[in-house]
Amino acid sequence: MIRPLVLAAVMSALSWRVYAGRPAALGVALVWSALVAAGAAWMEARGRLALYRRVYFAVLAACFLLQMHLPRAGPNLEPYCHLGLAGNALHTGYNQFLAIAGGTWGAYGPLSLGLLWLLVVLACGGSLCGWVCFFGGVDDTLSSLRKPLFRIPNASRIRVFQLALLLVIAATSFVHMEPEFCRMLCPFKLTGDIAQSYAHPALTWGLSFALVGGVFVVGLPLLTGQRTFCSGVCPFGAIPPLVAGLNPYRVAIRDDACTGCSTCASVCPSFAIDSRPGSASINRYCTACLRCVDPCPANAIRPALFGRRESRLFPWVTLALGGALSVFYVPAGVLALVRIAGGHPA
């Protein structure tokens, strides 16, 4: 029970620091910290990692979308978008080079945040996409709502396309010195100000956002049970697989217990399990969502350190990070919903 208490203490201390002088937001943040810790204690006691992750991840996604799209009071505290940072990597690096050459390193923040996200990727690996990313929570939740009608095969081709898309977006952003993914493809930018504007190119962008969101965030996840936006379109999602070999926290299949039934591959939402007659293996695209653990009839799948020794440590690393980030946007989302429900839209 020590780890849930530490988690509660860290999130509560951060809440006091962020919302000092704002009692409503502070109250929500403290209640949220207690709920996250209590749920984590239940997860540890019952061993229900996958169920807790799914509920927790869905709440993160809902609160982030609420604070992003509904009217809110007070400063905007949402985290710097890592999707944009990934797509802007080349021109952000170039601007940082100019900042260093001009002696203004300290005044230029986005690359520093990019380096911070890179350290987070090295620490959490693919579990960043399965436990922390507030955008991924939308894709994950929708992909788990119903039994899929069909599955998309050829996993490696889809993930290679994602990497190619990241390179194209980064190169295009560098040429234009504009965040092209944010301007043209990000479905989470379909906000009221875009929907109410009918001038070109805002209308074109709005249609592009709606198309990407409708197909990859909503339609395909509901139909296939797979995270198609995170696995095929998201520029940041292409980065964790590149450093997967450096991350100690993994999900592993015991070769001595695996019967090769392919049940795990049939429920994996991230194209991360290679199934062959008589065996299965988890590849570098794993997001540690743990959806494959409970359905395995041979009980052959487990979270492990470097794929060897069984360990439940990695959920706590990702919970600590996700919980800390959520303090910045969950209170705003809850309070925005309360204002709307109370008839106070502003």
Coordinates of C-alpha atoms in Angstrom, one line a residue:
M1 CA 0.0 0.0 0.0
I2 CA 3.0 2.3 0.1
R3 CA 2.9 3.1 -3.6
P4 CA -0.7 4.3 -3.7
L5 CA 0.1 6.6 -0.7
V6 CA 3.2 8.0 -2.5
L7 CA 1.1 8.5 -5.6
A8 CA -1.6 10.4 -3.6
A9 CA 1.1 12.5 -1.9
V10 CA 2.8 13.5 -5.1
M11 CA -0.4 14.4 -6.9
S12 CA -1.8 16.3 -3.9
A13 CA 1.4 18.3 -3.4
L14 CA 1.4 19.2 -7.1
S15 CA -2.3 20.2 -6.8
W16 CA -1.5 22.6 -3.9
R17 CA 1.3 24.1 -5.9
V18 CA -0.7 24.6 -9.1
Y19 CA -4.0 25.7 -7.7
A20 CA -3.0 27.8 -4.7
G21 CA -5.7 30.5 -4.3
R22 CA -8.2 28.7 -6.5
P23 CA -10.3 26.7 -4.0
A24 CA -12.7 25.1 -6.5
A25 CA -9.9 23.8 -8.8
L26 CA -7.9 22.7 -5.8
G27 CA -10.8 20.8 -4.4
V28 CA -11.3 18.9 -7.6
A29 CA -7.6 18.2 -8.0
L30 CA -7.4 16.8 -4.4
V31 CA -10.4 14.6 -4.9
W32 CA -9.0 13.4 -8.3
S33 CA -5.7 12.6 -6.6
A34 CA -7.5 10.5 -3.9
L35 CA -9.5 8.7 -6.5
V36 CA -6.5 7.8 -8.7
A37 CA -4.6 6.6 -5.6
A38 CA -7.6 4.6 -4.3
G39 CA -8.1 3.0 -7.7
A40 CA -4.4 2.1 -7.9
A41 CA -4.6 0.5 -4.5
W42 CA -7.5 -1.6 -5.7
M43 CA -5.5 -2.5 -8.8
E44 CA -2.6 -3.6 -6.7
A45 CA -4.7 -5.6 -4.3
R46 CA -6.9 -7.3 -7.0
G47 CA -4.3 -7.5 -9.8
R48 CA -6.8 -6.0 -12.2
L49 CA -4.3 -3.9 -14.1
A50 CA -6.1 -3.9 -17.4
L51 CA -9.5 -2.9 -16.1
Y52 CA -8.1 -0.1 -14.0
R53 CA -6.0 1.2 -16.9
R54 CA -9.0 1.2 -19.2
V55 CA -11.3 3.2 -16.8
Y56 CA -8.5 5.6 -15.7
F57 CA -7.5 6.2 -19.4
A58 CA -11.1 6.9 -20.4
V59 CA -11.5 9.5 -17.6
L60 CA -8.2 11.2 -18.7
A61 CA -9.4 11.4 -22.3
A62 CA -12.9 12.7 -21.3
C63 CA -11.5 15.4 -19.0
F64 CA -8.9 16.6 -21.5
L65 CA -11.5 16.9 -24.2
L66 CA -13.9 18.8 -21.9
Q67 CA -11.3 21.3 -20.8
M68 CA -10.1 21.6 -24.5
H69 CA -13.5 22.3 -26.0
L70 CA -15.8 23.7 -23.3
P71 CA -15.6 27.2 -21.9
R72 CA -13.3 27.5 -19.0
A73 CA -12.4 30.1 -16.4
G74 CA -8.9 30.9 -15.4
P75 CA -5.6 30.2 -17.2
N76 CA -5.1 27.5 -19.7
L77 CA -2.9 24.9 -18.0
E78 CA -3.1 22.0 -20.5
P79 CA 0.3 20.3 -21.3
Y80 CA 2.3 21.3 -24.3
C81 CA 1.1 19.1 -27.1
H82 CA 3.5 16.2 -27.8
L83 CA 1.8 15.4 -31.1
G84 CA 2.8 18.9 -32.3
L85 CA 6.3 18.6 -30.9
A86 CA 6.9 15.3 -32.8
G87 CA 5.7 16.8 -36.1
N88 CA 7.7 20.0 -35.6
A89 CA 10.9 18.3 -34.6
L90 CA 13.1 19.5 -37.4
H91 CA 12.1 23.2 -37.5
T92 CA 11.9 23.3 -33.7
G93 CA 15.5 22.0 -33.6
Y94 CA 16.5 24.6 -36.2
N95 CA 14.9 27.4 -34.2
Q96 CA 16.7 26.2 -31.1
F97 CA 20.0 26.2 -33.0
L98 CA 19.3 29.9 -33.8
A99 CA 18.4 30.5 -30.2
I100 CA 21.7 29.0 -29.0
A101 CA 23.7 31.0 -31.6
G102 CA 21.9 34.2 -30.5
G103 CA 22.5 33.5 -26.8
T104 CA 18.8 33.2 -26.1
W105 CA 18.6 29.5 -25.1
G106 CA 16.7 30.2 -21.9
A107 CA 14.0 32.2 -23.7
Y108 CA 13.1 29.3 -26.0
G109 CA 11.0 26.6 -24.4
P110 CA 9.5 24.1 -26.9
L111 CA 12.7 22.1 -27.6
S112 CA 13.3 21.8 -23.9
L113 CA 9.9 20.4 -23.6
G114 CA 10.7 18.1 -26.5
L115 CA 13.7 16.8 -24.7
L116 CA 11.6 16.3 -21.6
W117 CA 9.1 14.2 -23.7
L118 CA 12.0 12.2 -25.1
L119 CA 13.2 11.4 -21.6
V120 CA 9.7 10.4 -20.8
V121 CA 9.6 8.0 -23.8
L122 CA 12.9 6.5 -22.7
A123 CA 11.5 6.0 -19.2
C124 CA 8.0 4.7 -20.1
G125 CA 8.4 3.4 -23.6
G126 CA 5.2 2.4 -25.4
S127 CA 3.3 2.5 -22.1
L128 CA 3.3 6.3 -22.6
C129 CA 0.7 5.7 -25.4
G130 CA -1.2 3.1 -23.3
W131 CA -1.4 4.8 -19.9
V132 CA -0.5 8.5 -20.2
C133 CA -1.4 10.2 -23.5
F134 CA -4.7 12.0 -23.2
F135 CA -5.3 11.8 -27.0
G136 CA -4.6 8.1 -27.0
G137 CA -7.2 7.7 -24.3
V138 CA -9.9 8.6 -26.8
D139 CA -8.7 6.1 -29.4
D140 CA -8.3 3.4 -26.7
T141 CA -11.7 3.9 -25.2
L142 CA -13.6 3.8 -28.5
S143 CA -11.7 0.7 -29.6
S144 CA -12.8 -1.2 -26.5
L145 CA -16.5 -0.3 -26.6
R146 CA -17.8 -3.1 -28.7
K147 CA -16.9 -6.4 -30.3
P148 CA -15.1 -5.7 -33.6
L149 CA -16.7 -6.4 -36.9
F150 CA -13.4 -7.1 -38.6
R151 CA -9.6 -6.7 -37.9
I152 CA -7.0 -4.9 -39.9
P153 CA -4.1 -7.2 -40.8
N154 CA -0.5 -6.5 -42.0
A155 CA 0.5 -4.7 -38.8
S156 CA 4.1 -4.0 -39.8
R157 CA 2.9 -2.2 -42.9
I158 CA 0.6 0.1 -41.0
R159 CA 3.3 1.0 -38.4
V160 CA 5.9 1.6 -41.2
F161 CA 3.4 4.0 -42.8
Q162 CA 3.1 5.9 -39.5
L163 CA 6.9 6.4 -39.4
A164 CA 6.9 7.5 -43.0
L165 CA 4.1 10.0 -42.3
L166 CA 6.1 11.4 -39.3
L167 CA 9.1 12.0 -41.6
V168 CA 6.9 13.6 -44.3
I169 CA 5.2 15.9 -41.7
A170 CA 8.5 16.8 -40.1
A171 CA 10.1 17.7 -43.4
T172 CA 7.1 19.6 -44.6
S173 CA 6.9 21.5 -41.3
F174 CA 10.6 22.4 -41.7
V175 CA 10.1 23.7 -45.2
H176 CA 7.1 25.8 -44.4
M177 CA 8.2 26.7 -40.8
E178 CA 4.6 25.8 -39.7
P179 CA 3.2 22.9 -37.6
E180 CA 1.7 21.1 -40.6
F181 CA 0.1 18.2 -38.6
C182 CA -1.6 20.7 -36.3
R183 CA -2.8 22.9 -39.2
M184 CA -4.0 20.1 -41.5
L185 CA -4.5 16.8 -39.9
C186 CA -5.1 16.9 -36.1
P187 CA -8.7 15.8 -35.5
F188 CA -8.6 17.3 -32.0
K189 CA -8.5 20.8 -33.5
L190 CA -12.1 20.6 -34.6
T191 CA -13.3 23.3 -32.2
G192 CA -16.0 25.8 -32.3
D193 CA -14.0 28.6 -33.8
I194 CA -13.1 26.4 -36.8
A195 CA -16.6 25.0 -37.2
Q196 CA -18.1 28.6 -37.2
S197 CA -15.6 29.8 -39.9
Y198 CA -16.5 29.3 -43.5
A199 CA -13.6 31.1 -45.1
H200 CA -10.9 29.2 -47.0
P201 CA -8.6 27.6 -45.7
A202 CA -10.4 27.3 -42.4
L203 CA -13.3 25.3 -44.0
T204 CA -10.8 23.0 -45.8
W205 CA -8.9 22.4 -42.5
G206 CA -12.2 21.8 -40.7
L207 CA -13.2 19.2 -43.2
S208 CA -9.7 17.6 -43.0
F209 CA -9.9 17.4 -39.2
A210 CA -13.4 15.9 -39.4
L211 CA -12.4 13.3 -42.0
V212 CA -9.3 12.2 -40.0
G213 CA -11.2 12.1 -36.8
G214 CA -14.3 10.4 -38.2
V215 CA -12.3 7.7 -39.9
F216 CA -9.3 7.1 -37.7
V217 CA -10.4 8.2 -34.2
V218 CA -14.0 7.1 -34.3
G219 CA -15.0 4.9 -37.2
L220 CA -12.2 2.4 -37.5
P221 CA -11.6 1.9 -33.7
L222 CA -15.3 1.1 -33.3
L223 CA -15.4 -1.3 -36.2
T224 CA -12.1 -3.0 -35.7
G225 CA -11.3 -2.8 -32.0
Q226 CA -7.9 -1.4 -33.0
R227 CA -6.2 2.0 -32.2
T228 CA -6.0 3.2 -35.8
F229 CA -5.2 6.8 -35.1
C230 CA -2.5 6.1 -32.5
S231 CA -1.0 3.3 -34.7
G232 CA -1.3 4.8 -38.1
V233 CA -1.7 8.6 -38.0
C234 CA -0.3 10.0 -34.7
P235 CA 3.2 11.4 -35.3
F236 CA 4.2 11.0 -31.7
G237 CA 3.2 7.3 -31.8
A238 CA 6.0 6.6 -34.2
I239 CA 8.7 7.5 -31.7
P240 CA 8.4 5.0 -28.8
P241 CA 8.9 2.0 -31.1
L242 CA 12.2 3.5 -32.3
V243 CA 13.7 3.3 -28.7
A244 CA 11.7 0.3 -27.5
G245 CA 14.9 -1.7 -27.0
L246 CA 16.1 0.8 -24.4
N247 CA 13.0 0.7 -22.2
P248 CA 13.0 -1.8 -19.3
Y249 CA 9.3 -2.1 -18.9
R250 CA 7.7 -4.6 -21.3
V251 CA 4.9 -7.1 -21.7
A252 CA 6.3 -10.6 -22.4
I253 CA 4.9 -13.9 -23.5
R254 CA 6.4 -17.0 -21.9
D255 CA 7.5 -19.3 -24.6
D256 CA 7.3 -22.4 -22.4
A257 CA 3.6 -21.7 -21.7
C258 CA 2.3 -20.2 -25.0
T259 CA 0.1 -22.6 -27.0
G260 CA 0.0 -20.5 -30.1
C261 CA -3.8 -20.0 -29.9
S262 CA -3.5 -16.4 -31.3
T263 CA -6.1 -15.1 -28.7
C264 CA -3.7 -12.4 -27.7
A265 CA -3.3 -11.2 -31.3
S266 CA -7.0 -11.1 -31.8
V267 CA -7.5 -8.7 -28.9
C268 CA -4.4 -6.5 -29.3
P269 CA -5.5 -3.0 -30.4
S270 CA -2.0 -1.7 -31.4
F271 CA -0.8 -4.2 -34.0
A272 CA 1.8 -5.3 -31.5
I273 CA 1.6 -9.1 -31.4
D274 CA 3.1 -11.3 -34.1
S275 CA 1.2 -14.6 -34.1
R276 CA 2.4 -17.7 -35.9
P277 CA 1.3 -21.4 -35.8
G278 CA 2.3 -22.6 -32.4
S279 CA 3.7 -19.4 -31.0
A280 CA 3.3 -15.6 -30.5
S281 CA 5.6 -12.7 -29.7
I282 CA 5.2 -9.1 -28.7
N283 CA 6.9 -6.6 -31.0
R284 CA 8.3 -3.1 -30.4
Y285 CA 4.9 -1.5 -31.0
C286 CA 3.4 -2.7 -27.7
T287 CA 1.7 0.1 -25.6
A288 CA 1.4 -2.1 -22.5
C289 CA -2.3 -1.8 -22.4
L290 CA -2.5 -5.3 -21.0
R291 CA -5.7 -6.2 -22.9
C292 CA -4.0 -9.5 -23.9
V293 CA -3.2 -10.6 -20.3
D294 CA -6.6 -11.8 -19.0
P295 CA -7.9 -13.4 -22.3
C296 CA -4.8 -15.7 -22.5
P297 CA -6.0 -19.2 -21.7
A298 CA -2.5 -20.4 -20.8
N299 CA -1.8 -17.4 -18.5
A300 CA 1.4 -16.9 -20.5
I301 CA 1.5 -13.1 -20.7
R302 CA 2.9 -10.9 -18.0
P303 CA 4.4 -7.4 -17.4
A304 CA 8.1 -7.9 -17.0
L305 CA 11.5 -6.1 -16.7
F306 CA 13.4 -6.4 -20.0
G307 CA 11.0 -9.2 -20.9
R308 CA 12.4 -11.5 -18.3
R309 CA 11.5 -11.1 -14.7
E310 CA 7.8 -10.5 -13.9
S311 CA 7.2 -7.0 -12.5
R312 CA 4.3 -4.7 -11.9
L313 CA 6.6 -1.7 -11.5
F314 CA 5.9 -0.1 -14.9
P315 CA 2.2 0.8 -14.2
W316 CA 3.4 2.9 -11.3
V317 CA 6.0 4.8 -13.4
T318 CA 3.3 5.6 -15.9
L319 CA 0.6 6.3 -13.3
A320 CA 2.9 8.8 -11.6
L321 CA 3.6 10.6 -14.9
G322 CA 0.0 10.5 -16.1
G323 CA -1.3 11.5 -12.7
A324 CA 1.0 14.5 -12.6
L325 CA 0.0 15.7 -16.0
S326 CA -3.7 15.1 -15.3
V327 CA -3.6 17.6 -12.4
F328 CA -3.1 20.3 -15.0
Y329 CA -6.3 19.5 -17.0
V330 CA -8.7 17.3 -15.1
P331 CA -9.9 20.1 -12.7
A332 CA -10.6 22.4 -15.7
G333 CA -12.5 19.7 -17.5
V334 CA -14.7 18.9 -14.5
L335 CA -15.4 22.5 -13.7
A336 CA -16.2 23.3 -17.3
L337 CA -18.8 20.4 -17.2
V338 CA -20.2 21.7 -13.9
R339 CA -20.6 25.2 -15.4
I340 CA -22.4 23.8 -18.4
A341 CA -24.6 21.6 -16.3
G342 CA -25.5 24.6 -14.1
G343 CA -26.4 26.8 -17.0
H344 CA -23.4 29.0 -16.9
P345 CA -21.6 28.6 -20.2
A346 CA -19.1 31.3 -19.6

